[in-house]
């Protein structure tokens, strides 16, 4: 396209002038183009071909005035002047619509024609270049201007340079200005310096400014100071201003004061403003007050506003009121609004109501909205309904939406469905989405599937993702796989991740591996980490190592940590060392901690020391605590002092506590007193408690009273309990009464129980009835039990039946057991049979034990050996004893004594002496009981003289006590 044609082309903003039939200028009439006095040949040729340009209507009057003025000066207008004006107009028009290239070519034609454009044309083109961010061309144009640039030209260029962040070049241009800068020039450069962070340079320029600064100057510098955090300097300048501040000035300072938390100064400034604050100023202040939870002050400012509040004002206050939980006040303001609420207003109200659980009110507001709800409105309401588990209503609102749902809409509903366990409905909606799902949508569905254990479906959805998975996606899948025990798949996924796992992802995986006791794999993953481990990484591994008993490995890692350990690190190490009994090492680590210990640190160390009764160290650490002890500290100390028998110190500590003891503290101390038998102290403390006792308190005191035999007091405490008795309370009292055979009281308490008895209750009663000789009642109770008896219940009943020689009944109960008998059950029956002389039947039960996969122990075989010896089957008893070696079972004293006694009773003294030698060869240290059996056996055979000689020999060698020897000697005839 030729320049001639370009100049003819109408420019879009001025199309309206094509339709103005009255606007015509004939450029070619009455002009002598052959005259050399007017134009150079190129320009004349060009101008003779162009058509009249379409000039904006706004320029019509000026154009005509110029033409009239020139006509008055001479009869025939100067072609040069008309063409210059026309081209300058075109330059302005081109620049106005961003066509700087065409404007530059028009200027070039003017310059080449010999005409001199005015400074305005150059300034306009410089402004155009600056708007296009072509400041280099603007600089070149400044250098080749054929007229002197004025202050507007320089200011225009300086603004372009500052906007392009070429502040150094701007300062260079400013320093070589050939005209005096005005206040606008200074303001332009000052603004550029402030925006570039060159605040010191800006203040230096301000100090040597050669014109009177105006309000813009001060506002610019104040903003720079405030943005740089130099509020004190800003306030100093504000107070020394030589011009009246305007709204911008006040807004700048008020905003800075609010952002710095100096709300009192901001409010004081608001009261002293010399210009009426506009609504924007009020809105900014109200927002900061609301964000700072100063609602009362915000409402006070609102009531005193000198500008009419707009919808932003109300939206700000409504949000603040809802966020602060002032629901009624918010609704009152909403209903009394003096402006029409917009979508944001309704969205704020709906969100506040939903967050407060007022779903019915939210639906009411939604249904009477005065503006069309947008998708944000629907999303807000849907989220509230889903969070409140009102899925049916949420789906109803969704089906009636008048705005197109977006991906947020679907994500909200999918989360609601997944959280409610409606996976099938969620998947159906997911597959029918009308928008492309994003990462949040996929992550929501994946989390729902993983939480429901549908890992295969989750992996299928993952493989079909249409967006790149992010870290949350992988973390969700990894957690699901780990929680389902599919650690191998989790590790495979970790290797296949398309994004570098972050340290949080690694930490989650390491925690699962450590919790699953897969320490070797955890350490392998740790060694291969692609992200730098943080302190959480080390804390996780250290806990896993200590919990698995790998003390040395844990300490090695602790000493080689590449990050600074924190309180959790030290607490983990101290707990691991204390639990392992390495108290000296724990104290060593504690003494060289690189961070200040917190109360958890002290509590961890104190508990470890208390558990191992290192009470001197406990008290020393406690006395040197650098943080205030909490309830856990005192409870730990009280428990340690009680279990160490230092009850007086425990009571003194209770009186000196700097925090009010809670019920747990009292319970610990009461337990210590009760376990130590100091019931008078326990009851005194119980009566002086400063907090209400709970069920544990009463159970502790009742147990102590029962164990001390103070049953009347126990019943008295039970009758005046101020909390509901639980089953433990009843079991504690029933056991105490049973132990002292108070069966009438037992049955009375049992009949009046206000809670369902458990298996411990029935076992306690059965035991008491049996030992009180009320076997029939015990058996009746067994049949009437409302809970299934456990093996312990049966064992207790069988023991009593066997001890009472009710063997047939015992075997009947055994045959009717509703639970599988354990080794203890068989041992009880075998012992009962052996004592009843039915050792052969006992062997049958031994065989049954082995068939059931139960392993007989020394108790089992001792019962059989004793039974055989008692029945005179000594050879069989000795053979059975010999066979224990092959079974890896070591005989006990009762086993040996039963055979020795059997030999002596059957007058097989020689064999008894040989057996005694066998016992010595097996490494048994013979006790007086064994010698007494042998001496009685020798005496029984009529060898009293030999018995006395043996006794004297034993006494002489110091193998028996002399008092014992004298007593036995008196029994020998």
CSV table of N, CA and C in Angstrom, one decimal, residues 180-238:
chain,number,residue,atom,x,y,z
A,180,UNK,N,13.5,24.0,31.4
A,180,UNK,CA,13.3,23.8,32.8
A,180,UNK,C,12.2,22.8,33.1
A,181,UNK,N,12.4,21.7,33.9
A,181,UNK,CA,11.4,20.8,34.2
A,181,UNK,C,10.3,21.4,35.0
A,182,UNK,N,9.1,21.0,34.8
A,182,UNK,CA,8.0,21.5,35.6
A,182,UNK,C,7.6,20.5,36.7
A,183,UNK,N,6.6,20.7,37.4
A,183,UNK,CA,6.3,19.8,38.5
A,183,UNK,C,5.8,18.4,38.0
A,184,UNK,N,5.2,18.4,36.8
A,184,UNK,CA,4.8,17.2,36.2
A,184,UNK,C,6.0,16.3,35.9
A,185,UNK,N,7.0,17.0,35.3
A,185,UNK,CA,8.3,16.3,35.0
A,185,UNK,C,8.9,15.6,36.2
A,186,UNK,N,9.0,16.4,37.3
A,186,UNK,CA,9.5,15.9,38.5
A,186,UNK,C,8.7,14.7,39.0
A,187,UNK,N,7.4,14.9,39.0
A,187,UNK,CA,6.5,13.8,39.5
A,187,UNK,C,6.7,12.6,38.7
A,188,UNK,N,6.9,12.7,37.4
A,188,UNK,CA,7.1,11.6,36.5
A,188,UNK,C,8.3,10.8,36.9
A,189,UNK,N,9.4,11.5,37.1
A,189,UNK,CA,10.7,10.9,37.4
A,189,UNK,C,10.6,10.3,38.8
A,190,UNK,N,10.0,11.1,39.8
A,190,UNK,CA,9.9,10.6,41.1
A,190,UNK,C,9.1,9.3,41.2
A,191,UNK,N,8.1,9.2,40.4
A,191,UNK,CA,7.2,8.0,40.4
A,191,UNK,C,8.0,6.8,39.9
A,192,UNK,N,8.8,7.1,38.8
A,192,UNK,CA,9.7,6.0,38.2
A,192,UNK,C,10.7,5.5,39.2
A,193,UNK,N,11.3,6.5,39.9
A,193,UNK,CA,12.3,6.1,40.9
A,193,UNK,C,11.7,5.2,42.1
A,194,UNK,N,10.5,5.7,42.5
A,194,UNK,CA,9.8,4.9,43.6
A,194,UNK,C,9.5,3.5,43.1
A,195,UNK,N,8.9,3.4,41.9
A,195,UNK,CA,8.5,2.1,41.4
A,195,UNK,C,9.7,1.2,41.2
A,196,UNK,N,10.9,1.8,40.9
A,196,UNK,CA,12.1,1.0,40.7
A,196,UNK,C,12.8,0.7,42.0
A,197,UNK,N,12.3,1.1,43.1
A,197,UNK,CA,12.9,0.9,44.4
A,197,UNK,C,14.0,1.8,44.8
A,198,UNK,N,14.2,2.8,44.0
A,198,UNK,CA,15.3,3.8,44.2
A,198,UNK,C,14.8,5.0,45.1
A,199,UNK,N,14.3,4.6,46.3
A,199,UNK,CA,13.7,5.6,47.1
A,199,UNK,C,14.7,6.7,47.6
A,200,UNK,N,15.9,6.3,47.9
A,200,UNK,CA,16.9,7.3,48.3
A,200,UNK,C,17.1,8.3,47.2
A,201,UNK,N,17.2,7.8,46.0
A,201,UNK,CA,17.4,8.7,44.9
A,201,UNK,C,16.2,9.7,44.7
A,202,UNK,N,15.0,9.1,44.9
A,202,UNK,CA,13.8,10.0,44.8
A,202,UNK,C,13.8,11.1,45.8
A,203,UNK,N,14.2,10.7,47.1
A,203,UNK,CA,14.2,11.7,48.2
A,203,UNK,C,15.3,12.7,47.9
A,204,UNK,N,16.4,12.3,47.4
A,204,UNK,CA,17.5,13.2,47.0
A,204,UNK,C,17.0,14.2,46.0
A,205,UNK,N,16.3,13.7,44.9
A,205,UNK,CA,15.7,14.6,43.9
A,205,UNK,C,14.7,15.6,44.5
A,206,UNK,N,13.9,15.1,45.4
A,206,UNK,CA,12.8,15.9,46.0
A,206,UNK,C,13.5,17.0,46.8
A,207,UNK,N,14.6,16.7,47.5
A,207,UNK,CA,15.3,17.8,48.3
A,207,UNK,C,15.8,18.9,47.4
A,208,UNK,N,16.2,18.6,46.1
A,208,UNK,CA,16.7,19.7,45.3
A,208,UNK,C,15.7,20.1,44.2
A,209,UNK,N,14.5,19.8,44.4
A,209,UNK,CA,13.5,20.2,43.4
A,209,UNK,C,13.4,21.7,43.2
A,210,UNK,N,13.3,22.2,42.0
A,210,UNK,CA,13.4,23.6,41.6
A,210,UNK,C,12.0,24.2,41.4
A,211,UNK,N,11.0,23.5,41.6
A,211,UNK,CA,9.7,24.0,41.4
A,211,UNK,C,8.9,23.6,42.7
A,212,UNK,N,7.8,24.3,42.9
A,212,UNK,CA,7.0,24.0,44.1
A,212,UNK,C,6.3,22.7,43.9
A,213,UNK,N,6.6,21.7,44.9
A,213,UNK,CA,5.9,20.4,44.8
A,213,UNK,C,4.4,20.6,44.9
A,214,UNK,N,3.7,19.8,44.2
A,214,UNK,CA,2.2,19.8,44.4
A,214,UNK,C,1.8,18.5,45.1
A,215,UNK,N,0.5,18.3,45.2
A,215,UNK,CA,0.0,17.2,46.0
A,215,UNK,C,0.3,15.9,45.4
A,216,UNK,N,0.5,15.9,44.0
A,216,UNK,CA,0.9,14.6,43.4
A,216,UNK,C,2.3,14.2,43.8
A,217,UNK,N,3.2,15.2,43.9
A,217,UNK,CA,4.6,15.0,44.3
A,217,UNK,C,4.6,14.3,45.7
A,218,UNK,N,3.9,14.9,46.6
A,218,UNK,CA,3.9,14.3,47.9
A,218,UNK,C,3.2,12.9,47.9
A,219,UNK,N,2.1,12.8,47.2
A,219,UNK,CA,1.4,11.5,47.2
A,219,UNK,C,2.3,10.4,46.6
A,220,UNK,N,3.1,10.8,45.5
A,220,UNK,CA,4.0,9.8,44.9
A,220,UNK,C,5.1,9.4,45.9
A,221,UNK,N,5.7,10.3,46.6
A,221,UNK,CA,6.8,10.0,47.5
A,221,UNK,C,6.2,9.2,48.7
A,222,UNK,N,5.0,9.6,49.2
A,222,UNK,CA,4.4,8.9,50.3
A,222,UNK,C,4.1,7.4,50.0
A,223,UNK,N,3.7,7.2,48.8
A,223,UNK,CA,3.4,5.8,48.3
A,223,UNK,C,4.7,5.0,48.3
A,224,UNK,N,5.8,5.7,47.8
A,224,UNK,CA,7.1,5.0,47.7
A,224,UNK,C,7.6,4.6,49.1
A,225,UNK,N,7.4,5.6,50.0
A,225,UNK,CA,7.9,5.3,51.4
A,225,UNK,C,7.0,4.2,52.1
A,226,UNK,N,5.7,4.3,51.9
A,226,UNK,CA,4.9,3.3,52.5
A,226,UNK,C,5.1,1.9,51.9
A,227,UNK,N,5.3,1.8,50.6
A,227,UNK,CA,5.5,0.5,49.9
A,227,UNK,C,6.8,-0.1,50.4
A,228,UNK,N,7.8,0.8,50.8
A,228,UNK,CA,9.1,0.3,51.3
A,228,UNK,C,9.1,0.0,52.8
A,229,UNK,N,8.0,0.2,53.4
A,229,UNK,CA,7.9,-0.1,54.8
A,229,UNK,C,8.4,1.0,55.7
A,230,UNK,N,8.7,2.2,55.1
A,230,UNK,CA,9.2,3.3,55.9
A,230,UNK,C,8.1,4.2,56.3
A,231,UNK,N,7.3,3.6,57.2
A,231,UNK,CA,6.0,4.3,57.6
A,231,UNK,C,6.4,5.6,58.4
A,232,UNK,N,7.3,5.5,59.3
A,232,UNK,CA,7.7,6.6,60.1
A,232,UNK,C,8.1,7.8,59.3
A,233,UNK,N,8.9,7.5,58.3
A,233,UNK,CA,9.4,8.6,57.4
A,233,UNK,C,8.3,9.1,56.6
A,234,UNK,N,7.3,8.3,56.2
A,234,UNK,CA,6.2,8.7,55.4
A,234,UNK,C,5.3,9.7,56.3
A,235,UNK,N,5.1,9.3,57.5
A,235,UNK,CA,4.3,10.1,58.4
A,235,UNK,C,5.0,11.5,58.7
A,236,UNK,N,6.3,11.5,58.8
A,236,UNK,CA,7.0,12.7,59.0
A,236,UNK,C,6.8,13.6,57.8
A,237,UNK,N,6.9,13.1,56.6
A,237,UNK,CA,6.7,13.9,55.3
A,237,UNK,C,5.3,14.3,55.3
A,238,UNK,N,4.3,13.5,55.6
A,238,UNK,CA,2.9,13.8,55.5
A,238,UNK,C,2.6,15.0,56.4
